[in-house]
Amino acid sequence: MNNKTRRFVAVDVLLILLMVLPLVAGMVLKILFTPPSEGISITGAQVYFTIPMPLQNLPISEAQVNSALVVLTILGICLYLTHGVRAGVTTRRQQLAEWIVEKLDGMVKESMGDYFTAFPPFIAAILALSALSSLLSLLGLFAPTSDVNIVAGWAVLVFILITYYKLKGGFLNYAKSFTEPIAVMLPLNILGEVATPVSMAFRHYGNVLSGSVIAVLIASALAGLSNLVLGWLPGVLGDFPLLRIGIPAVLSMYFDIFSGCMQAYIFAMLTMLNISGAFPRDLFEERKRRKMEKKAQKAAQEV
């Protein structure tokens, strides 16, 4: 093995550690800061510490820390998939990276149109961040998507993009849209505008949190049922949680894996549809044409 190959392998190892160590750090923090409790408890994100601020103290919670750890893991995955990519040489990781890029490009083009060809990286970030955040529950960590503040932040960012593309048709046209079809609809149209990020946030948060709660409640019920069925047996046999073997794992595959990934896909699709649907393409092209005509007339007058 030459020096070049050794360096390549060493960088691969470092990138794998970048993927794994944030998750390990999250589990260590969970063990160190979670107080011991008896039975099954359903609580929100634990607050690790609070930063004093002039207006209001800033709590640093489990959801924020885990979100940052997920971002580091995603960074490690991206760097690993693109490490060593070069023209003329095809590797399995390069094929996987190209497949992901092609699928995202096709999904964005089909859902948003040709104008939004620069959006695949943003949609990929939403999909990866949402899916991996939900999958943290498989490691016993608090899923950031179970905190409405985290998901609401994503929804606010999407709402800013929606408003930005609506304004591409002109501010007057944007303001006029609130009075359509009649001026009396102004309050309802404003309410509908605000309802977009609210519905996106609560749909994602509610579905992920409800799945986690249902899985915990069923696991608790199975423990009680197992004790009821086998409690008459002597010694260890009566305390053996037989019904909690296998069934919670199957439920976890649905609520944590399938449902978490499905909610990430739904949030990404809603993002694409809301942004592309808000873009007034005809008005934008008309404004663009008028600006070009004014520039042409101004240039002709100067000549």
XYZ file of C-alpha atoms in Angstrom:
303
model
C 0.000 0.000 0.000
C 1.603 3.274 -1.121
C 1.451 6.626 0.683
C -1.341 7.936 -1.537
C -3.542 4.947 -0.753
C -2.782 5.253 2.962
C -3.793 8.914 2.941
C -7.005 8.068 1.115
C -7.903 5.352 3.634
C -6.994 7.652 6.551
C -9.311 10.368 5.246
C -12.075 7.772 4.797
C -11.659 6.700 8.419
C -11.848 10.319 9.606
C -15.017 10.903 7.595
C -16.611 7.744 9.004
C -15.740 8.986 12.487
C -17.374 12.316 11.609
C -20.537 10.386 10.783
C -20.502 8.200 13.881
C -19.002 10.302 16.682
C -21.790 12.942 16.784
C -24.328 10.167 17.365
C -22.134 8.616 20.057
C -21.786 12.033 21.678
C -25.564 12.382 21.685
C -25.961 9.043 23.454
C -23.310 9.996 26.036
C -25.087 13.292 26.746
C -28.366 11.404 27.064
C -26.871 9.078 29.672
C -25.139 11.839 31.635
C -27.980 14.362 31.771
C -31.092 12.179 31.911
C -32.171 11.619 35.520
C -33.101 8.051 36.504
C -36.817 7.288 36.464
C -39.013 4.308 37.149
C -41.371 3.007 34.511
C -42.094 4.696 31.203
C -42.298 8.474 30.976
C -43.114 10.718 28.019
C -41.464 14.129 28.242
C -40.289 16.853 25.916
C -36.727 17.842 25.118
C -34.520 18.120 28.176
C -32.863 21.499 28.752
C -29.106 21.050 29.186
C -28.284 24.630 30.193
C -29.528 28.197 29.799
C -27.649 31.169 28.354
C -28.534 34.518 30.013
C -29.817 37.050 27.470
C -30.957 40.700 27.843
C -34.629 40.156 26.974
C -35.142 36.449 27.627
C -32.856 33.595 28.603
C -31.920 31.187 25.809
C -32.386 27.519 26.803
C -30.165 25.008 24.994
C -32.279 21.889 24.796
C -31.812 18.316 23.711
C -33.601 19.096 20.443
C -31.124 21.842 19.486
C -28.070 19.787 20.388
C -29.332 16.714 18.540
C -30.110 18.850 15.476
C -26.518 20.079 15.437
C -25.268 16.486 15.781
C -27.454 15.432 12.838
C -26.002 18.258 10.737
C -22.473 17.016 11.517
C -23.482 13.471 10.586
C -24.946 14.663 7.281
C -21.749 16.611 6.602
C -19.723 13.450 7.178
C -21.975 11.445 4.838
C -21.687 14.048 2.073
C -17.913 14.309 2.394
C -17.569 10.526 2.422
C -19.698 10.059 -0.702
C -17.773 12.728 -2.606
C -14.298 11.791 -1.378
C -12.138 10.643 -4.255
C -14.721 11.474 -6.939
C -12.954 12.261 -10.199
C -13.631 12.043 -13.899
C -12.922 8.747 -15.634
C -13.017 6.672 -12.433
C -16.279 5.134 -11.203
C -16.641 3.766 -7.697
C -19.653 2.465 -5.796
C -19.860 5.536 -3.617
C -19.666 7.744 -6.695
C -22.489 5.744 -8.295
C -24.563 6.172 -5.136
C -23.860 9.925 -5.055
C -24.776 10.288 -8.742
C -27.955 8.266 -8.226
C -29.008 10.565 -5.345
C -28.291 13.675 -7.421
C -30.183 12.347 -10.445
C -33.220 11.361 -8.370
C -33.352 14.753 -6.638
C -32.905 16.631 -9.910
C -35.742 14.637 -11.447
C -38.020 15.110 -8.431
C -37.443 18.875 -8.314
C -37.865 19.288 -12.073
C -41.092 17.280 -12.055
C -42.578 19.055 -9.031
C -41.301 22.622 -9.524
C -40.466 23.074 -13.197
C -37.420 24.217 -15.121
C -37.098 27.580 -13.349
C -36.149 25.967 -10.000
C -33.201 23.871 -11.186
C -31.042 25.250 -8.341
C -33.302 23.813 -5.625
C -32.134 20.128 -5.393
C -29.461 20.875 -2.716
C -32.048 22.665 -0.557
C -34.576 19.848 -0.931
C -31.860 17.277 -0.229
C -30.983 19.142 2.980
C -34.631 19.092 4.094
C -35.002 15.383 3.348
C -31.761 14.375 5.071
C -32.220 16.611 8.103
C -35.830 15.589 8.662
C -35.344 11.861 8.076
C -32.189 11.499 10.175
C -33.688 13.620 12.963
C -36.658 11.261 13.164
C -34.420 8.170 13.003
C -32.512 9.295 16.112
C -35.241 7.665 18.192
C -33.858 4.275 17.073
C -30.749 5.084 19.134
C -32.788 6.091 22.165
C -32.185 9.799 21.510
C -34.766 12.558 21.447
C -35.880 13.163 17.858
C -35.637 16.905 17.032
C -38.711 16.517 14.829
C -40.639 15.798 18.048
C -40.032 19.427 19.089
C -42.382 21.888 17.422
C -39.800 24.688 17.717
C -37.377 22.859 15.415
C -39.941 22.048 12.746
C -41.473 25.527 13.021
C -38.057 26.984 12.201
C -37.973 24.956 8.989
C -41.518 26.045 8.146
C -40.666 29.726 8.698
C -37.700 29.387 6.326
C -39.985 27.842 3.698
C -42.533 30.634 4.268
C -39.824 33.253 3.631
C -38.999 31.545 0.332
C -42.688 31.394 -0.596
C -43.059 35.123 0.037
C -39.847 35.883 -1.845
C -41.059 34.139 -4.979
C -44.497 35.713 -4.703
C -42.847 39.142 -4.671
C -41.117 38.357 -7.969
C -44.425 39.266 -9.588
C -44.224 42.751 -8.059
C -45.196 44.083 -4.650
C -48.426 45.625 -5.922
C -49.529 42.337 -7.471
C -48.636 40.557 -4.235
C -50.683 43.006 -2.152
C -53.534 42.828 -4.651
C -53.706 39.024 -4.315
C -55.000 39.433 -0.755
C -58.131 41.163 -2.076
C -59.025 38.491 -4.618
C -61.628 37.542 -5.654
C -63.243 40.378 -3.650
C -61.899 42.843 -1.070
C -64.015 41.298 1.687
C -61.754 38.228 1.534
C -58.755 40.220 2.834
C -58.835 38.836 6.430
C -59.316 35.249 5.235
C -56.544 35.562 2.653
C -54.140 36.898 5.302
C -55.136 34.041 7.598
C -54.588 31.557 4.780
C -51.134 32.993 4.137
C -50.113 32.544 7.776
C -51.732 29.094 7.924
C -49.239 27.649 5.414
C -46.172 27.487 7.718
C -48.352 26.656 10.733
C -49.938 23.665 9.005
C -46.579 22.436 7.663
C -44.987 22.612 11.114
C -47.791 21.007 13.078
C -48.402 18.275 10.485
C -44.782 17.131 10.614
C -44.391 17.574 14.375
C -47.711 15.949 15.222
C -47.213 12.862 13.085
C -43.694 12.174 14.380
C -44.559 12.835 18.038
C -47.783 10.826 17.932
C -45.916 7.830 16.495
C -43.359 7.960 19.313
C -46.079 8.279 21.956
C -48.098 5.391 20.520
C -45.019 3.142 20.384
C -44.177 3.908 24.035
C -47.753 3.348 25.200
C -47.991 0.015 23.382
C -44.650 -1.112 24.840
C -45.914 -0.203 28.320
C -49.201 -2.043 27.731
C -47.351 -5.135 26.491
C -45.230 -5.118 29.643
C -48.371 -5.083 31.792
C -50.046 -7.760 29.662
C -46.951 -9.954 29.856
C -46.959 -9.662 33.645
C -50.668 -10.509 33.700
C -50.255 -13.607 31.540
C -47.025 -14.940 33.061
C -47.224 -13.479 36.543
C -48.429 -16.750 38.035
C -45.156 -18.477 37.119
C -42.550 -18.712 39.881
C -39.321 -16.659 40.047
C -37.725 -15.205 36.944
C -40.281 -16.778 34.611
C -43.053 -14.615 36.067
C -41.035 -11.416 35.544
C -39.908 -12.258 32.011
C -41.374 -9.642 29.561
C -42.213 -12.149 26.826
C -44.720 -9.986 24.927
C -42.237 -7.106 24.672
C -39.947 -9.205 22.490
C -40.386 -8.540 18.782
C -43.683 -6.628 18.777
C -42.213 -3.218 19.794
C -39.460 -3.707 17.200
C -42.045 -4.199 14.444
C -43.928 -1.103 15.592
C -40.663 0.831 15.678
C -40.019 -0.089 12.043
C -43.266 1.651 11.133
C -43.375 4.625 13.502
C -39.657 5.423 13.545
C -38.440 4.326 10.113
C -41.329 4.318 7.650
C -43.364 7.131 9.201
C -40.280 9.292 9.877
C -39.008 8.978 6.304
C -42.522 9.458 4.921
C -42.983 12.696 6.887
C -39.641 13.961 5.578
C -40.794 13.241 2.022
C -44.156 14.929 2.612
C -42.522 18.039 4.087
C -40.143 18.243 1.115
C -43.002 17.810 -1.373
C -45.079 20.501 0.362
C -42.039 22.785 0.259
C -41.616 22.288 -3.484
C -45.322 22.624 -4.300
C -45.870 25.707 -2.130
C -42.825 27.540 -3.476
C -43.436 26.691 -7.132
C -47.176 27.359 -6.772
C -46.492 30.783 -5.273
C -44.292 31.874 -8.180
C -46.309 34.033 -10.656
C -44.407 32.991 -13.776
C -46.484 35.068 -16.217
C -46.226 38.256 -14.159
C -42.504 37.715 -13.668
C -41.906 37.243 -17.394
C -44.003 40.337 -18.142
C -42.018 42.458 -15.661
C -38.783 41.091 -17.083
C -39.876 41.954 -20.626
C -40.810 45.511 -19.629
C -37.468 46.052 -17.920
C -35.629 44.855 -21.023
C -37.696 47.188 -23.215
C -36.947 50.142 -20.932
C -33.245 49.326 -21.024
C -33.331 49.075 -24.807
C -35.156 52.422 -25.105
C -32.717 54.080 -22.701
C -29.750 52.711 -24.646
C -31.263 53.943 -27.928
C -31.811 57.423 -26.510
C -28.209 57.610 -25.267
C -26.931 56.679 -28.735
